[in-house]
Amino acid sequence: AQTVTQSQPEMSVQEAETVTLSCTYDTSESDYYLFWYKQPPSRQMILVIRQEAYKQQNATENRFSVNFQKAAKSFSLKISDSQLGDAAMYFCALGDDMRFGAGTRLTVKP
Amino acid sequence: NAGVTQTPKFRVLKTGQSMTLLCAQDMNHEYMYWYRQDPGMGLRLIHYSVGEGTTAKGEVPDGYNVSRLKKQNFLLGLESAAPSQTSVYFCASSYLGRSNYGYTFGSGTRLTVV
């Protein structure tokens, strides 16, 4: 069975600083996809970034980047130059079954 | 762009009542899903569909039924609501496979069963 673990229920960061959210997972598949979703107070789930397991290069989307360690089954999200609008719940997800972690609530302090 | 639309957005039910949640997508997606979100547990898959006329069980299917009579619609039914079904329900859809390009989510339905 696939599992996803987010060990940080809450994190906080100062505006303009960098924060890293952790995610570990377990799967028996060799080829799979990993995702980070953002859920602001509006409740809408927004895809932040996507990583294909067979690609060794870490995915990057503007201020968001991942550190993908396939052997360690680790998939962390780094947010650079944090902004107030980044405050949200962040979920790590593993496909094909799209298993979600429990989430990390990120607070951004002005 | 409508994307994925869920109705209703909020609902309060009494124990034992029934209701249907509607999910509609206008992106011609083949795959549709129903999740529930509970505090500290992330999103858990209830049922999913890989095309019109098909449905399959997810991780937590008990107490729910689904139907996909039209490609654009995916209905989630609660036949006899229980307090344990108090949750936020999300519908999602995807085009190429179950997760290759991520999912498009609706804005959720907050259901309270009293």
PDB file of C-alpha atoms in Angstrom:
ATOM      1  CA  ALA A   1       0.000   0.000   0.000  1.00  0.00           C
ATOM      2  CA  GLN A   2       1.140   3.513  -0.713  1.00  0.00           C
ATOM      3  CA  THR A   3       1.558   5.890   2.210  1.00  0.00           C
ATOM      4  CA  VAL A   4       2.413   9.565   2.529  1.00  0.00           C
ATOM      5  CA  THR A   5       3.682  11.147   5.737  1.00  0.00           C
ATOM      6  CA  GLN A   6       3.928  14.833   6.543  1.00  0.00           C
ATOM      7  CA  SER A   7       5.570  15.070   9.946  1.00  0.00           C
ATOM      8  CA  GLN A   8       5.111  18.814  10.449  1.00  0.00           C
ATOM      9  CA  PRO A   9       1.506  19.672  11.371  1.00  0.00           C
ATOM     10  CA  GLU A  10       2.383  23.374  11.522  1.00  0.00           C
ATOM     11  CA  MET A  11       5.179  25.586  10.279  1.00  0.00           C
ATOM     12  CA  SER A  12       5.749  29.313  10.328  1.00  0.00           C
ATOM     13  CA  VAL A  13       8.024  31.585   8.336  1.00  0.00           C
ATOM     14  CA  GLN A  14       8.852  35.250   8.288  1.00  0.00           C
ATOM     15  CA  GLU A  15       7.803  37.138   5.200  1.00  0.00           C
ATOM     16  CA  ALA A  16      10.585  37.125   2.548  1.00  0.00           C
ATOM     17  CA  GLU A  17      12.336  34.184   4.208  1.00  0.00           C
ATOM     18  CA  THR A  18      12.613  30.578   2.982  1.00  0.00           C
ATOM     19  CA  VAL A  19      10.781  27.595   4.435  1.00  0.00           C
ATOM     20  CA  THR A  20      10.930  23.876   3.691  1.00  0.00           C
ATOM     21  CA  LEU A  21       8.011  21.504   4.170  1.00  0.00           C
ATOM     22  CA  SER A  22       8.803  17.809   4.563  1.00  0.00           C
ATOM     23  CA  CYS A  23       7.145  14.794   2.991  1.00  0.00           C
ATOM     24  CA  THR A  24       8.141  11.141   2.993  1.00  0.00           C
ATOM     25  CA  TYR A  25       6.357   8.368   1.205  1.00  0.00           C
ATOM     26  CA  ASP A  26       6.361   4.671   0.561  1.00  0.00           C
ATOM     27  CA  THR A  27       5.526   2.884  -2.658  1.00  0.00           C
ATOM     28  CA  SER A  28       6.539  -0.287  -4.440  1.00  0.00           C
ATOM     29  CA  GLU A  29       6.237   1.381  -7.838  1.00  0.00           C
ATOM     30  CA  SER A  30       9.342   2.418  -9.732  1.00  0.00           C
ATOM     31  CA  ASP A  31       7.653   5.074 -11.838  1.00  0.00           C
ATOM     32  CA  TYR A  32       5.208   7.457 -10.225  1.00  0.00           C
ATOM     33  CA  TYR A  33       4.289  11.084  -9.751  1.00  0.00           C
ATOM     34  CA  LEU A  34       4.458  13.289  -6.683  1.00  0.00           C
ATOM     35  CA  PHE A  35       2.565  16.513  -6.095  1.00  0.00           C
ATOM     36  CA  TRP A  36       2.290  19.402  -3.708  1.00  0.00           C
ATOM     37  CA  TYR A  37      -1.110  21.036  -3.362  1.00  0.00           C
ATOM     38  CA  LYS A  38      -1.947  24.291  -1.602  1.00  0.00           C
ATOM     39  CA  GLN A  39      -5.257  24.825   0.171  1.00  0.00           C
ATOM     40  CA  PRO A  40      -5.837  28.451   1.229  1.00  0.00           C
ATOM     41  CA  PRO A  41      -8.715  29.445   3.550  1.00  0.00           C
ATOM     42  CA  SER A  42     -10.994  29.530   0.487  1.00  0.00           C
ATOM     43  CA  ARG A  43     -10.757  25.712   0.606  1.00  0.00           C
ATOM     44  CA  GLN A  44      -9.814  25.473  -3.082  1.00  0.00           C
ATOM     45  CA  MET A  45      -7.119  22.869  -3.797  1.00  0.00           C
ATOM     46  CA  ILE A  46      -4.420  24.338  -6.022  1.00  0.00           C
ATOM     47  CA  LEU A  47      -1.659  22.325  -7.688  1.00  0.00           C
ATOM     48  CA  VAL A  48       1.673  23.902  -6.761  1.00  0.00           C
ATOM     49  CA  ILE A  49       4.250  21.590  -8.300  1.00  0.00           C
ATOM     50  CA  ARG A  50       4.593  18.148  -9.840  1.00  0.00           C
ATOM     51  CA  GLN A  51       7.546  15.750  -9.992  1.00  0.00           C
ATOM     52  CA  GLU A  52       7.975  12.667 -12.146  1.00  0.00           C
ATOM     53  CA  ALA A  53       9.960   9.998 -10.337  1.00  0.00           C
ATOM     54  CA  TYR A  54      12.017   8.960 -13.341  1.00  0.00           C
ATOM     55  CA  LYS A  55      13.325  12.511 -13.726  1.00  0.00           C
ATOM     56  CA  GLN A  56      16.313  13.180 -11.489  1.00  0.00           C
ATOM     57  CA  GLN A  57      16.094  16.933 -11.955  1.00  0.00           C
ATOM     58  CA  ASN A  58      14.120  18.637  -9.225  1.00  0.00           C
ATOM     59  CA  ALA A  59      10.991  20.461 -10.374  1.00  0.00           C
ATOM     60  CA  THR A  60      10.786  24.244 -10.012  1.00  0.00           C
ATOM     61  CA  GLU A  61       7.876  26.643 -10.384  1.00  0.00           C
ATOM     62  CA  ASN A  62       8.869  30.255  -9.718  1.00  0.00           C
ATOM     63  CA  ARG A  63       9.436  30.537  -5.931  1.00  0.00           C
ATOM     64  CA  PHE A  64       8.513  26.893  -5.340  1.00  0.00           C
ATOM     65  CA  SER A  65      10.984  24.063  -5.749  1.00  0.00           C
ATOM     66  CA  VAL A  66      11.298  20.497  -4.542  1.00  0.00           C
ATOM     67  CA  ASN A  67      14.106  18.360  -3.200  1.00  0.00           C
ATOM     68  CA  PHE A  68      13.326  14.905  -4.513  1.00  0.00           C
ATOM     69  CA  GLN A  69      15.381  12.082  -3.031  1.00  0.00           C
ATOM     70  CA  LYS A  70      14.087   8.897  -4.652  1.00  0.00           C
ATOM     71  CA  ALA A  71      16.243   6.448  -2.715  1.00  0.00           C
ATOM     72  CA  ALA A  72      15.239   8.038   0.580  1.00  0.00           C
ATOM     73  CA  LYS A  73      11.616   8.409  -0.589  1.00  0.00           C
ATOM     74  CA  SER A  74      11.628  12.037   0.390  1.00  0.00           C
ATOM     75  CA  PHE A  75       9.894  14.909  -1.410  1.00  0.00           C
ATOM     76  CA  SER A  76      10.240  18.263   0.341  1.00  0.00           C
ATOM     77  CA  LEU A  77       8.860  21.598  -0.828  1.00  0.00           C
ATOM     78  CA  LYS A  78      10.919  24.761  -0.562  1.00  0.00           C
ATOM     79  CA  ILE A  79       9.211  28.134  -0.700  1.00  0.00           C
ATOM     80  CA  SER A  80      11.578  31.034  -1.299  1.00  0.00           C
ATOM     81  CA  ASP A  81      10.841  34.717  -0.615  1.00  0.00           C
ATOM     82  CA  SER A  82       7.702  33.764   1.316  1.00  0.00           C
ATOM     83  CA  GLN A  83       4.697  36.000   0.837  1.00  0.00           C
ATOM     84  CA  LEU A  84       1.604  36.546   2.956  1.00  0.00           C
ATOM     85  CA  GLY A  85      -0.437  34.839   0.246  1.00  0.00           C
ATOM     86  CA  ASP A  86       1.534  31.631   0.761  1.00  0.00           C
ATOM     87  CA  ALA A  87      -0.235  31.053   4.083  1.00  0.00           C
ATOM     88  CA  ALA A  88      -2.276  27.872   3.609  1.00  0.00           C
ATOM     89  CA  MET A  89      -2.457  24.150   4.209  1.00  0.00           C
ATOM     90  CA  TYR A  90       0.002  22.250   2.041  1.00  0.00           C
ATOM     91  CA  PHE A  91      -0.580  18.653   1.053  1.00  0.00           C
ATOM     92  CA  CYS A  92       1.875  16.210  -0.400  1.00  0.00           C
ATOM     93  CA  ALA A  93       0.309  13.590  -2.685  1.00  0.00           C
ATOM     94  CA  LEU A  94       1.525  10.403  -4.342  1.00  0.00           C
ATOM     95  CA  GLY A  95       0.063   8.978  -7.545  1.00  0.00           C
ATOM     96  CA  ASP A  96      -1.351   6.692  -9.093  1.00  0.00           C
ATOM     97  CA  ASP A  97      -3.701   6.335  -6.168  1.00  0.00           C
ATOM     98  CA  MET A  98      -3.252  10.040  -5.345  1.00  0.00           C
ATOM     99  CA  ARG A  99      -2.679   9.329  -1.673  1.00  0.00           C
ATOM    100  CA  PHE A 100      -2.515  12.512   0.383  1.00  0.00           C
ATOM    101  CA  GLY A 101      -0.535  13.302   3.487  1.00  0.00           C
ATOM    102  CA  ALA A 102      -2.222  14.827   6.533  1.00  0.00           C
ATOM    103  CA  GLY A 103      -1.061  18.309   5.589  1.00  0.00           C
ATOM    104  CA  THR A 104       1.120  21.085   7.001  1.00  0.00           C
ATOM    105  CA  ARG A 105      -0.395  24.411   7.989  1.00  0.00           C
ATOM    106  CA  LEU A 106       1.957  27.222   6.974  1.00  0.00           C
ATOM    107  CA  THR A 107       1.736  30.599   8.678  1.00  0.00           C
ATOM    108  CA  VAL A 108       3.543  33.603   7.206  1.00  0.00           C
ATOM    109  CA  LYS A 109       4.452  36.358   9.654  1.00  0.00           C
ATOM    110  CA  PRO A 110       4.687  39.961   8.384  1.00  0.00           C
TER     111      PRO A 110
ATOM    112  CA  ASN B   1     -13.709  28.870 -17.006  1.00  0.00           C
ATOM    113  CA  ALA B   2     -15.994  26.805 -14.766  1.00  0.00           C
ATOM    114  CA  GLY B   3     -13.678  23.797 -14.290  1.00  0.00           C
ATOM    115  CA  VAL B   4     -15.180  21.583 -11.589  1.00  0.00           C
ATOM    116  CA  THR B   5     -18.381  22.749  -9.920  1.00  0.00           C
ATOM    117  CA  GLN B   6     -19.819  21.236  -6.763  1.00  0.00           C
ATOM    118  CA  THR B   7     -23.298  21.787  -5.407  1.00  0.00           C
ATOM    119  CA  PRO B   8     -24.312  22.494  -2.735  1.00  0.00           C
ATOM    120  CA  LYS B   9     -21.473  24.293  -0.930  1.00  0.00           C
ATOM    121  CA  PHE B  10     -22.941  23.769   2.538  1.00  0.00           C
ATOM    122  CA  ARG B  11     -25.526  21.389   3.936  1.00  0.00           C
ATOM    123  CA  VAL B  12     -26.792  20.300   7.342  1.00  0.00           C
ATOM    124  CA  LEU B  13     -28.480  16.910   7.577  1.00  0.00           C
ATOM    125  CA  LYS B  14     -30.194  15.057  10.359  1.00  0.00           C
ATOM    126  CA  THR B  15     -29.037  11.539  11.139  1.00  0.00           C
ATOM    127  CA  GLY B  16     -30.763   9.082   8.818  1.00  0.00           C
ATOM    128  CA  GLN B  17     -31.560  11.595   6.081  1.00  0.00           C
ATOM    129  CA  SER B  18     -30.340  11.100   2.543  1.00  0.00           C
ATOM    130  CA  MET B  19     -28.815  13.505   0.079  1.00  0.00           C
ATOM    131  CA  THR B  20     -26.908  13.699  -3.181  1.00  0.00           C
ATOM    132  CA  LEU B  21     -23.874  15.828  -3.925  1.00  0.00           C
ATOM    133  CA  LEU B  22     -23.434  16.870  -7.527  1.00  0.00           C
ATOM    134  CA  CYS B  23     -20.126  17.340  -9.297  1.00  0.00           C
ATOM    135  CA  ALA B  24     -19.975  18.742 -12.817  1.00  0.00           C
ATOM    136  CA  GLN B  25     -16.910  19.325 -14.997  1.00  0.00           C
ATOM    137  CA  ASP B  26     -16.699  21.022 -18.372  1.00  0.00           C
ATOM    138  CA  MET B  27     -13.155  19.958 -19.348  1.00  0.00           C
ATOM    139  CA  ASN B  28     -14.096  16.673 -21.044  1.00  0.00           C
ATOM    140  CA  HIS B  29     -12.132  14.762 -18.410  1.00  0.00           C
ATOM    141  CA  GLU B  30     -12.484  10.998 -18.332  1.00  0.00           C
ATOM    142  CA  TYR B  31     -11.623  10.483 -14.687  1.00  0.00           C
ATOM    143  CA  MET B  32     -13.590  11.816 -11.740  1.00  0.00           C
ATOM    144  CA  TYR B  33     -13.174  11.334  -7.988  1.00  0.00           C
ATOM    145  CA  TRP B  34     -14.832  11.988  -4.666  1.00  0.00           C
ATOM    146  CA  TYR B  35     -12.709  12.689  -1.594  1.00  0.00           C
ATOM    147  CA  ARG B  36     -13.490  13.548   1.977  1.00  0.00           C
ATOM    148  CA  GLN B  37     -11.269  15.806   4.059  1.00  0.00           C
ATOM    149  CA  ASP B  38     -11.105  15.472   7.817  1.00  0.00           C
ATOM    150  CA  PRO B  39      -8.824  17.364  10.231  1.00  0.00           C
ATOM    151  CA  GLY B  40      -5.434  15.718  10.589  1.00  0.00           C
ATOM    152  CA  MET B  41      -6.163  13.100   7.940  1.00  0.00           C
ATOM    153  CA  GLY B  42      -5.686  14.852   4.644  1.00  0.00           C
ATOM    154  CA  LEU B  43      -7.939  13.786   1.772  1.00  0.00           C
ATOM    155  CA  ARG B  44      -9.185  10.230   1.476  1.00  0.00           C
ATOM    156  CA  LEU B  45     -10.637   8.742  -1.689  1.00  0.00           C
ATOM    157  CA  ILE B  46     -14.248   7.572  -1.407  1.00  0.00           C
ATOM    158  CA  HIS B  47     -15.105   6.468  -4.964  1.00  0.00           C
ATOM    159  CA  TYR B  48     -13.848   7.203  -8.419  1.00  0.00           C
ATOM    160  CA  SER B  49     -14.819   6.751 -12.062  1.00  0.00           C
ATOM    161  CA  VAL B  50     -12.607   6.123 -15.096  1.00  0.00           C
ATOM    162  CA  GLY B  51     -15.316   6.963 -17.612  1.00  0.00           C
ATOM    163  CA  GLU B  52     -19.015   7.321 -18.262  1.00  0.00           C
ATOM    164  CA  GLY B  53     -20.971   4.434 -16.777  1.00  0.00           C
ATOM    165  CA  THR B  54     -18.092   3.204 -14.586  1.00  0.00           C
ATOM    166  CA  THR B  55     -17.469   3.506 -10.842  1.00  0.00           C
ATOM    167  CA  ALA B  56     -15.025   1.945  -8.401  1.00  0.00           C
ATOM    168  CA  LYS B  57     -14.384   1.955  -4.660  1.00  0.00           C
ATOM    169  CA  GLY B  58     -11.652   3.990  -3.094  1.00  0.00           C
ATOM    170  CA  GLU B  59     -10.176   3.921   0.377  1.00  0.00           C
ATOM    171  CA  VAL B  60     -13.316   4.778   2.405  1.00  0.00           C
ATOM    172  CA  PRO B  61     -16.409   3.770   0.364  1.00  0.00           C
ATOM    173  CA  ASP B  62     -18.735   2.525   3.123  1.00  0.00           C
ATOM    174  CA  GLY B  63     -21.946   4.512   3.505  1.00  0.00           C
ATOM    175  CA  TYR B  64     -21.658   6.156   0.079  1.00  0.00           C
ATOM    176  CA  ASN B  65     -22.852   5.378  -3.422  1.00  0.00           C
ATOM    177  CA  VAL B  66     -21.949   7.035  -6.713  1.00  0.00           C
ATOM    178  CA  SER B  67     -23.173   7.224 -10.271  1.00  0.00           C
ATOM    179  CA  ARG B  68     -21.649   8.486 -13.532  1.00  0.00           C
ATOM    180  CA  LEU B  69     -24.512   8.432 -16.020  1.00  0.00           C
ATOM    181  CA  LYS B  70     -23.050  11.318 -18.020  1.00  0.00           C
ATOM    182  CA  LYS B  71     -19.381  11.972 -18.648  1.00  0.00           C
ATOM    183  CA  GLN B  72     -19.522  15.459 -17.187  1.00  0.00           C
ATOM    184  CA  ASN B  73     -21.366  14.555 -13.968  1.00  0.00           C
ATOM    185  CA  PHE B  74     -20.388  12.463 -10.949  1.00  0.00           C
ATOM    186  CA  LEU B  75     -22.927  12.100  -8.158  1.00  0.00           C
ATOM    187  CA  LEU B  76     -22.183  11.122  -4.548  1.00  0.00           C
ATOM    188  CA  GLY B  77     -25.076   9.799  -2.499  1.00  0.00           C
ATOM    189  CA  LEU B  78     -25.533   9.293   1.211  1.00  0.00           C
ATOM    190  CA  GLU B  79     -28.459   6.943   1.764  1.00  0.00           C
ATOM    191  CA  SER B  80     -28.666   7.265   5.550  1.00  0.00           C
ATOM    192  CA  ALA B  81     -26.426   9.998   6.904  1.00  0.00           C
ATOM    193  CA  ALA B  82     -24.430   9.410  10.089  1.00  0.00           C
ATOM    194  CA  PRO B  83     -22.512  11.916  12.260  1.00  0.00           C
ATOM    195  CA  SER B  84     -19.275  10.181  11.179  1.00  0.00           C
ATOM    196  CA  GLN B  85     -19.956  11.487   7.677  1.00  0.00           C
ATOM    197  CA  THR B  86     -19.577  15.083   8.823  1.00  0.00           C
ATOM    198  CA  SER B  87     -16.748  16.282   6.629  1.00  0.00           C
ATOM    199  CA  VAL B  88     -15.730  18.445   3.712  1.00  0.00           C
ATOM    200  CA  TYR B  89     -16.250  16.660   0.416  1.00  0.00           C
ATOM    201  CA  PHE B  90     -14.194  17.388  -2.668  1.00  0.00           C
ATOM    202  CA  CYS B  91     -14.781  16.344  -6.225  1.00  0.00           C
ATOM    203  CA  ALA B  92     -11.876  16.229  -8.664  1.00  0.00           C
ATOM    204  CA  SER B  93     -11.273  15.317 -12.274  1.00  0.00           C
ATOM    205  CA  SER B  94      -8.301  14.462 -14.470  1.00  0.00           C
ATOM    206  CA  TYR B  95      -7.699  13.872 -18.162  1.00  0.00           C
ATOM    207  CA  LEU B  96      -4.703  11.671 -18.824  1.00  0.00           C
ATOM    208  CA  GLY B  97      -4.718   8.812 -16.379  1.00  0.00           C
ATOM    209  CA  ARG B  98      -5.414   8.977 -12.707  1.00  0.00           C
ATOM    210  CA  SER B  99      -2.659  11.299 -11.686  1.00  0.00           C
ATOM    211  CA  ASN B 100      -0.221  12.044 -14.485  1.00  0.00           C
ATOM    212  CA  TYR B 101      -1.006  15.736 -14.639  1.00  0.00           C
ATOM    213  CA  GLY B 102      -2.589  16.283 -11.265  1.00  0.00           C
ATOM    214  CA  TYR B 103      -6.224  16.821 -10.534  1.00  0.00           C
ATOM    215  CA  THR B 104      -8.593  19.770 -10.924  1.00  0.00           C
ATOM    216  CA  PHE B 105     -10.614  20.156  -7.752  1.00  0.00           C
ATOM    217  CA  GLY B 106     -13.976  21.676  -6.996  1.00  0.00           C
ATOM    218  CA  SER B 107     -14.338  24.129  -4.126  1.00  0.00           C
ATOM    219  CA  GLY B 108     -15.763  21.565  -1.734  1.00  0.00           C
ATOM    220  CA  THR B 109     -19.018  20.873   0.127  1.00  0.00           C
ATOM    221  CA  ARG B 110     -19.120  21.226   3.892  1.00  0.00           C
ATOM    222  CA  LEU B 111     -21.561  18.648   5.232  1.00  0.00           C
ATOM    223  CA  THR B 112     -22.661  18.511   8.853  1.00  0.00           C
ATOM    224  CA  VAL B 113     -24.726  15.593  10.132  1.00  0.00           C
ATOM    225  CA  VAL B 114     -26.456  16.238  13.451  1.00  0.00           C
TER     226      VAL B 114
END
